[in-house]
Amino acid sequence: MRLTPREDSFYDMFADSANNLVTGARLLVELISDGADREAIAEKLRACEHAGDECTHAIMRRLNETFITPFDREDIARLASTIDDVMDAMEEAADLVVLYQLDELPKGIVHMVEVLERAAELTAEAMPRLRSMKELNEYWIEINRLENQGDQVYRKLLATLFSGEYDPMTVMKLNKVIDRLEEAADAFEHVANTVETIAVKES
């Protein structure tokens, strides 16, 4: 028995944050599909980003109010922040597609977004396992593999952009979009690395 109760609601809060990433990634898949109402979908992604901010703020408020936490306070703050970074990058990518009126996107962007969708699903599956700290190593290994895959897609996209197929203004616009997608993939890896750090400390 613990003399002072430990606040375990963080697990549910992280699960909610990660599930929000799945929603955001799937909206991103919709946004880049042919014939999509991109403005409407981008608006939904903005709502997702706001929901993510609320999740992050709720975690930080709870952290400030809690005496005994399930794992290190610094790791709780870092995990909340890195999850938030993923959503920010995905939402910004979607917003840029709409703002720049990019009607046609390179095919490689589809593969990049598929990587993000799979990473979001894996992250959402992993969060409930923080309670037991079991069966998490496969999660961060697979996220690292996906991030490497995303890097390869990113480099191919850059090669396509600078092949002469696009005019310089379009290159600049598309480059900003794929940079944000790459940031999202990197942020997913940062989430996984944070989870690995937590698991190692708690083992």
PDB file of C-alpha atoms in Angstrom:
ATOM      1  CA  MET A   1       0.000   0.000   0.000  1.00  0.00           C
ATOM      2  CA  ARG A   2       1.086   3.563  -0.682  1.00  0.00           C
ATOM      3  CA  LEU A   3       0.875   6.075   2.161  1.00  0.00           C
ATOM      4  CA  THR A   4       0.184   8.791  -0.413  1.00  0.00           C
ATOM      5  CA  PRO A   5      -1.986   7.928  -3.415  1.00  0.00           C
ATOM      6  CA  ARG A   6      -0.343   8.153  -6.822  1.00  0.00           C
ATOM      7  CA  GLU A   7      -2.152  10.046  -9.568  1.00  0.00           C
ATOM      8  CA  ASP A   8      -2.788   7.553 -12.379  1.00  0.00           C
ATOM      9  CA  SER A   9      -5.066   9.665 -14.577  1.00  0.00           C
ATOM     10  CA  PHE A  10      -2.041  10.577 -16.701  1.00  0.00           C
ATOM     11  CA  TYR A  11      -2.336   7.245 -18.506  1.00  0.00           C
ATOM     12  CA  ASP A  12      -5.831   8.052 -19.766  1.00  0.00           C
ATOM     13  CA  MET A  13      -4.796  11.566 -20.689  1.00  0.00           C
ATOM     14  CA  PHE A  14      -1.875  10.317 -22.777  1.00  0.00           C
ATOM     15  CA  ALA A  15      -4.170   7.785 -24.442  1.00  0.00           C
ATOM     16  CA  ASP A  16      -6.581  10.590 -25.361  1.00  0.00           C
ATOM     17  CA  SER A  17      -3.720  12.681 -26.783  1.00  0.00           C
ATOM     18  CA  ALA A  18      -2.463   9.772 -28.878  1.00  0.00           C
ATOM     19  CA  ASN A  19      -5.941   8.903 -30.158  1.00  0.00           C
ATOM     20  CA  ASN A  20      -6.234  12.512 -31.275  1.00  0.00           C
ATOM     21  CA  LEU A  21      -3.095  11.976 -33.375  1.00  0.00           C
ATOM     22  CA  VAL A  22      -4.806   9.079 -35.142  1.00  0.00           C
ATOM     23  CA  THR A  23      -7.753  11.326 -35.968  1.00  0.00           C
ATOM     24  CA  GLY A  24      -5.384  14.010 -37.253  1.00  0.00           C
ATOM     25  CA  ALA A  25      -3.354  11.606 -39.387  1.00  0.00           C
ATOM     26  CA  ARG A  26      -6.486  10.138 -40.963  1.00  0.00           C
ATOM     27  CA  LEU A  27      -7.751  13.626 -41.765  1.00  0.00           C
ATOM     28  CA  LEU A  28      -4.403  14.296 -43.429  1.00  0.00           C
ATOM     29  CA  VAL A  29      -4.897  11.173 -45.562  1.00  0.00           C
ATOM     30  CA  GLU A  30      -8.305  12.532 -46.600  1.00  0.00           C
ATOM     31  CA  LEU A  31      -6.911  15.991 -47.318  1.00  0.00           C
ATOM     32  CA  ILE A  32      -4.359  14.803 -49.875  1.00  0.00           C
ATOM     33  CA  SER A  33      -6.765  12.467 -51.672  1.00  0.00           C
ATOM     34  CA  ASP A  34      -8.144  13.395 -55.084  1.00  0.00           C
ATOM     35  CA  GLY A  35     -11.300  15.502 -55.035  1.00  0.00           C
ATOM     36  CA  ALA A  36     -11.087  16.264 -51.324  1.00  0.00           C
ATOM     37  CA  ASP A  37     -12.696  19.385 -49.856  1.00  0.00           C
ATOM     38  CA  ARG A  38      -9.362  20.540 -48.506  1.00  0.00           C
ATOM     39  CA  GLU A  39     -10.578  23.674 -46.769  1.00  0.00           C
ATOM     40  CA  ALA A  40     -13.203  21.724 -44.807  1.00  0.00           C
ATOM     41  CA  ILE A  41     -10.724  19.007 -43.865  1.00  0.00           C
ATOM     42  CA  ALA A  42      -8.079  21.559 -42.867  1.00  0.00           C
ATOM     43  CA  GLU A  43     -10.685  23.138 -40.577  1.00  0.00           C
ATOM     44  CA  LYS A  44     -11.278  19.752 -38.939  1.00  0.00           C
ATOM     45  CA  LEU A  45      -7.520  19.377 -38.494  1.00  0.00           C
ATOM     46  CA  ARG A  46      -7.399  22.796 -36.816  1.00  0.00           C
ATOM     47  CA  ALA A  47     -10.059  21.561 -34.397  1.00  0.00           C
ATOM     48  CA  CYS A  48      -7.906  18.472 -33.773  1.00  0.00           C
ATOM     49  CA  GLU A  49      -4.894  20.675 -33.090  1.00  0.00           C
ATOM     50  CA  HIS A  50      -6.920  22.732 -30.597  1.00  0.00           C
ATOM     51  CA  ALA A  51      -8.103  19.516 -28.917  1.00  0.00           C
ATOM     52  CA  GLY A  52      -4.473  18.401 -28.713  1.00  0.00           C
ATOM     53  CA  ASP A  53      -3.522  21.687 -27.089  1.00  0.00           C
ATOM     54  CA  GLU A  54      -6.278  21.190 -24.523  1.00  0.00           C
ATOM     55  CA  CYS A  55      -4.995  17.681 -23.765  1.00  0.00           C
ATOM     56  CA  THR A  56      -1.468  19.020 -23.299  1.00  0.00           C
ATOM     57  CA  HIS A  57      -2.616  21.860 -21.049  1.00  0.00           C
ATOM     58  CA  ALA A  58      -4.700  19.431 -18.985  1.00  0.00           C
ATOM     59  CA  ILE A  59      -1.674  17.183 -18.476  1.00  0.00           C
ATOM     60  CA  MET A  60       0.477  20.142 -17.439  1.00  0.00           C
ATOM     61  CA  ARG A  61      -2.184  21.399 -15.016  1.00  0.00           C
ATOM     62  CA  ARG A  62      -2.515  17.950 -13.484  1.00  0.00           C
ATOM     63  CA  LEU A  63       1.264  17.706 -13.237  1.00  0.00           C
ATOM     64  CA  ASN A  64       1.398  20.977 -11.287  1.00  0.00           C
ATOM     65  CA  GLU A  65      -1.325  19.748  -8.932  1.00  0.00           C
ATOM     66  CA  THR A  66       0.065  16.252  -8.337  1.00  0.00           C
ATOM     67  CA  PHE A  67       2.477  15.324  -5.572  1.00  0.00           C
ATOM     68  CA  ILE A  68       3.229  11.720  -6.593  1.00  0.00           C
ATOM     69  CA  THR A  69       3.326  10.921 -10.316  1.00  0.00           C
ATOM     70  CA  PRO A  70       3.446   7.471 -11.985  1.00  0.00           C
ATOM     71  CA  PHE A  71       6.864   8.272 -13.492  1.00  0.00           C
ATOM     72  CA  ASP A  72       9.301  11.186 -13.616  1.00  0.00           C
ATOM     73  CA  ARG A  73       7.689  14.606 -13.833  1.00  0.00           C
ATOM     74  CA  GLU A  74      10.177  15.694 -16.507  1.00  0.00           C
ATOM     75  CA  ASP A  75       9.274  12.686 -18.646  1.00  0.00           C
ATOM     76  CA  ILE A  76       5.548  13.392 -18.289  1.00  0.00           C
ATOM     77  CA  ALA A  77       6.099  16.958 -19.478  1.00  0.00           C
ATOM     78  CA  ARG A  78       8.372  15.821 -22.317  1.00  0.00           C
ATOM     79  CA  LEU A  79       5.922  13.161 -23.510  1.00  0.00           C
ATOM     80  CA  ALA A  80       3.029  15.640 -23.512  1.00  0.00           C
ATOM     81  CA  SER A  81       5.131  18.173 -25.406  1.00  0.00           C
ATOM     82  CA  THR A  82       6.377  15.762 -28.070  1.00  0.00           C
ATOM     83  CA  ILE A  83       2.869  14.435 -28.753  1.00  0.00           C
ATOM     84  CA  ASP A  84       1.765  18.051 -29.164  1.00  0.00           C
ATOM     85  CA  ASP A  85       4.640  18.663 -31.596  1.00  0.00           C
ATOM     86  CA  VAL A  86       3.364  15.881 -33.874  1.00  0.00           C
ATOM     87  CA  MET A  87      -0.092  17.410 -34.134  1.00  0.00           C
ATOM     88  CA  ASP A  88       1.283  20.901 -34.677  1.00  0.00           C
ATOM     89  CA  ALA A  89       3.394  19.726 -37.624  1.00  0.00           C
ATOM     90  CA  MET A  90       0.555  17.760 -39.246  1.00  0.00           C
ATOM     91  CA  GLU A  91      -1.883  20.647 -38.902  1.00  0.00           C
ATOM     92  CA  GLU A  92       0.622  23.122 -40.314  1.00  0.00           C
ATOM     93  CA  ALA A  93       1.275  20.886 -43.339  1.00  0.00           C
ATOM     94  CA  ALA A  94      -2.456  20.717 -44.052  1.00  0.00           C
ATOM     95  CA  ASP A  95      -2.856  24.456 -43.603  1.00  0.00           C
ATOM     96  CA  LEU A  96      -0.023  25.169 -46.046  1.00  0.00           C
ATOM     97  CA  VAL A  97      -1.575  22.926 -48.712  1.00  0.00           C
ATOM     98  CA  VAL A  98      -4.745  25.034 -48.502  1.00  0.00           C
ATOM     99  CA  LEU A  99      -3.051  28.433 -48.181  1.00  0.00           C
ATOM    100  CA  TYR A 100      -0.735  27.757 -51.111  1.00  0.00           C
ATOM    101  CA  GLN A 101      -3.639  26.372 -53.179  1.00  0.00           C
ATOM    102  CA  LEU A 102      -1.645  23.279 -54.119  1.00  0.00           C
ATOM    103  CA  ASP A 103      -4.122  21.462 -56.344  1.00  0.00           C
ATOM    104  CA  GLU A 104      -1.653  18.796 -57.460  1.00  0.00           C
ATOM    105  CA  LEU A 105       0.720  17.124 -55.041  1.00  0.00           C
ATOM    106  CA  PRO A 106       3.653  14.795 -55.795  1.00  0.00           C
ATOM    107  CA  LYS A 107       2.705  11.126 -55.430  1.00  0.00           C
ATOM    108  CA  GLY A 108       5.424  10.672 -52.814  1.00  0.00           C
ATOM    109  CA  ILE A 109       3.436  12.790 -50.357  1.00  0.00           C
ATOM    110  CA  VAL A 110       0.896   9.959 -50.163  1.00  0.00           C
ATOM    111  CA  HIS A 111       3.648   7.598 -48.955  1.00  0.00           C
ATOM    112  CA  MET A 112       4.835  10.186 -46.431  1.00  0.00           C
ATOM    113  CA  VAL A 113       1.344  10.583 -44.988  1.00  0.00           C
ATOM    114  CA  GLU A 114       0.892   6.790 -44.872  1.00  0.00           C
ATOM    115  CA  VAL A 115       4.003   6.638 -42.670  1.00  0.00           C
ATOM    116  CA  LEU A 116       2.463   9.238 -40.351  1.00  0.00           C
ATOM    117  CA  GLU A 117      -0.851   7.389 -40.186  1.00  0.00           C
ATOM    118  CA  ARG A 118       0.856   4.121 -39.221  1.00  0.00           C
ATOM    119  CA  ALA A 119       3.045   5.891 -36.653  1.00  0.00           C
ATOM    120  CA  ALA A 120      -0.063   7.470 -35.118  1.00  0.00           C
ATOM    121  CA  GLU A 121      -1.796   4.096 -34.854  1.00  0.00           C
ATOM    122  CA  LEU A 122       1.246   2.506 -33.205  1.00  0.00           C
ATOM    123  CA  THR A 123       1.558   5.398 -30.762  1.00  0.00           C
ATOM    124  CA  ALA A 124      -2.102   5.128 -29.779  1.00  0.00           C
ATOM    125  CA  GLU A 125      -1.705   1.375 -29.244  1.00  0.00           C
ATOM    126  CA  ALA A 126       1.384   1.931 -27.089  1.00  0.00           C
ATOM    127  CA  MET A 127       0.038   4.543 -24.652  1.00  0.00           C
ATOM    128  CA  PRO A 128      -2.202   2.163 -22.622  1.00  0.00           C
ATOM    129  CA  ARG A 129       0.834  -0.118 -22.145  1.00  0.00           C
ATOM    130  CA  LEU A 130       2.558   2.604 -20.116  1.00  0.00           C
ATOM    131  CA  ARG A 131       0.571   1.290 -17.127  1.00  0.00           C
ATOM    132  CA  SER A 132       2.433  -2.010 -17.160  1.00  0.00           C
ATOM    133  CA  MET A 133       5.568  -0.897 -19.054  1.00  0.00           C
ATOM    134  CA  LYS A 134       5.354  -4.197 -20.945  1.00  0.00           C
ATOM    135  CA  GLU A 135       5.551  -4.978 -24.668  1.00  0.00           C
ATOM    136  CA  LEU A 136       6.767  -1.491 -25.519  1.00  0.00           C
ATOM    137  CA  ASN A 137      10.109  -2.298 -27.156  1.00  0.00           C
ATOM    138  CA  GLU A 138       8.457  -3.405 -30.400  1.00  0.00           C
ATOM    139  CA  TYR A 139       6.687  -0.052 -30.523  1.00  0.00           C
ATOM    140  CA  TRP A 140       9.772   2.140 -30.453  1.00  0.00           C
ATOM    141  CA  ILE A 141      11.688  -0.189 -32.772  1.00  0.00           C
ATOM    142  CA  GLU A 142       8.898  -0.002 -35.363  1.00  0.00           C
ATOM    143  CA  ILE A 143       8.579   3.777 -34.996  1.00  0.00           C
ATOM    144  CA  ASN A 144      12.305   4.134 -35.629  1.00  0.00           C
ATOM    145  CA  ARG A 145      11.953   1.944 -38.731  1.00  0.00           C
ATOM    146  CA  LEU A 146       9.042   4.065 -39.953  1.00  0.00           C
ATOM    147  CA  GLU A 147      11.012   7.258 -39.377  1.00  0.00           C
ATOM    148  CA  ASN A 148      13.847   5.854 -41.493  1.00  0.00           C
ATOM    149  CA  GLN A 149      11.316   4.953 -44.172  1.00  0.00           C
ATOM    150  CA  GLY A 150       9.943   8.486 -43.968  1.00  0.00           C
ATOM    151  CA  ASP A 151      13.456   9.876 -44.426  1.00  0.00           C
ATOM    152  CA  GLN A 152      13.852   7.887 -47.637  1.00  0.00           C
ATOM    153  CA  VAL A 153      10.504   9.134 -48.964  1.00  0.00           C
ATOM    154  CA  TYR A 154      11.455  12.688 -47.989  1.00  0.00           C
ATOM    155  CA  ARG A 155      14.743  12.533 -49.897  1.00  0.00           C
ATOM    156  CA  LYS A 156      12.977  11.146 -52.979  1.00  0.00           C
ATOM    157  CA  LEU A 157      10.420  13.936 -52.741  1.00  0.00           C
ATOM    158  CA  LEU A 158      13.190  16.524 -52.633  1.00  0.00           C
ATOM    159  CA  ALA A 159      14.797  14.948 -55.705  1.00  0.00           C
ATOM    160  CA  THR A 160      11.446  15.153 -57.507  1.00  0.00           C
ATOM    161  CA  LEU A 161      10.973  18.799 -56.511  1.00  0.00           C
ATOM    162  CA  PHE A 162      14.353  19.833 -57.850  1.00  0.00           C
ATOM    163  CA  SER A 163      14.175  17.743 -61.026  1.00  0.00           C
ATOM    164  CA  GLY A 164      12.932  20.687 -63.098  1.00  0.00           C
ATOM    165  CA  GLU A 165       9.384  19.337 -63.251  1.00  0.00           C
ATOM    166  CA  TYR A 166       8.042  22.220 -61.151  1.00  0.00           C
ATOM    167  CA  ASP A 167       8.409  25.990 -61.426  1.00  0.00           C
ATOM    168  CA  PRO A 168      10.488  27.673 -58.676  1.00  0.00           C
ATOM    169  CA  MET A 169       7.474  29.104 -56.777  1.00  0.00           C
ATOM    170  CA  THR A 170       5.759  25.712 -56.640  1.00  0.00           C
ATOM    171  CA  VAL A 171       9.030  24.117 -55.488  1.00  0.00           C
ATOM    172  CA  MET A 172       9.194  26.577 -52.607  1.00  0.00           C
ATOM    173  CA  LYS A 173       5.593  25.897 -51.580  1.00  0.00           C
ATOM    174  CA  LEU A 174       5.857  22.108 -51.809  1.00  0.00           C
ATOM    175  CA  ASN A 175       9.170  22.134 -49.987  1.00  0.00           C
ATOM    176  CA  LYS A 176       7.560  23.809 -46.975  1.00  0.00           C
ATOM    177  CA  VAL A 177       4.767  21.219 -46.938  1.00  0.00           C
ATOM    178  CA  ILE A 178       7.054  18.201 -47.072  1.00  0.00           C
ATOM    179  CA  ASP A 179       9.331  19.766 -44.451  1.00  0.00           C
ATOM    180  CA  ARG A 180       6.371  19.897 -42.062  1.00  0.00           C
ATOM    181  CA  LEU A 181       5.527  16.258 -42.827  1.00  0.00           C
ATOM    182  CA  GLU A 182       9.135  15.329 -42.116  1.00  0.00           C
ATOM    183  CA  GLU A 183       8.938  17.240 -38.822  1.00  0.00           C
ATOM    184  CA  ALA A 184       5.867  15.198 -37.895  1.00  0.00           C
ATOM    185  CA  ALA A 185       7.725  11.936 -38.587  1.00  0.00           C
ATOM    186  CA  ASP A 186      10.673  13.147 -36.495  1.00  0.00           C
ATOM    187  CA  ALA A 187       8.304  14.140 -33.687  1.00  0.00           C
ATOM    188  CA  PHE A 188       6.776  10.646 -33.669  1.00  0.00           C
ATOM    189  CA  GLU A 189      10.284   9.289 -33.146  1.00  0.00           C
ATOM    190  CA  HIS A 190      10.807  11.750 -30.282  1.00  0.00           C
ATOM    191  CA  VAL A 191       7.610  10.418 -28.668  1.00  0.00           C
ATOM    192  CA  ALA A 192       8.906   6.847 -29.013  1.00  0.00           C
ATOM    193  CA  ASN A 193      12.320   7.812 -27.632  1.00  0.00           C
ATOM    194  CA  THR A 194      10.634   9.404 -24.617  1.00  0.00           C
ATOM    195  CA  VAL A 195       8.588   6.269 -24.024  1.00  0.00           C
ATOM    196  CA  GLU A 196      11.778   4.205 -24.240  1.00  0.00           C
ATOM    197  CA  THR A 197      13.458   6.464 -21.666  1.00  0.00           C
ATOM    198  CA  ILE A 198      10.485   6.080 -19.317  1.00  0.00           C
ATOM    199  CA  ALA A 199      10.428   2.295 -19.735  1.00  0.00           C
ATOM    200  CA  VAL A 200      14.167   1.984 -19.062  1.00  0.00           C
ATOM    201  CA  LYS A 201      13.888   4.099 -15.905  1.00  0.00           C
ATOM    202  CA  GLU A 202      10.949   2.073 -14.637  1.00  0.00           C
ATOM    203  CA  SER A 203      12.447  -1.357 -15.392  1.00  0.00           C
TER     204      SER A 203
END
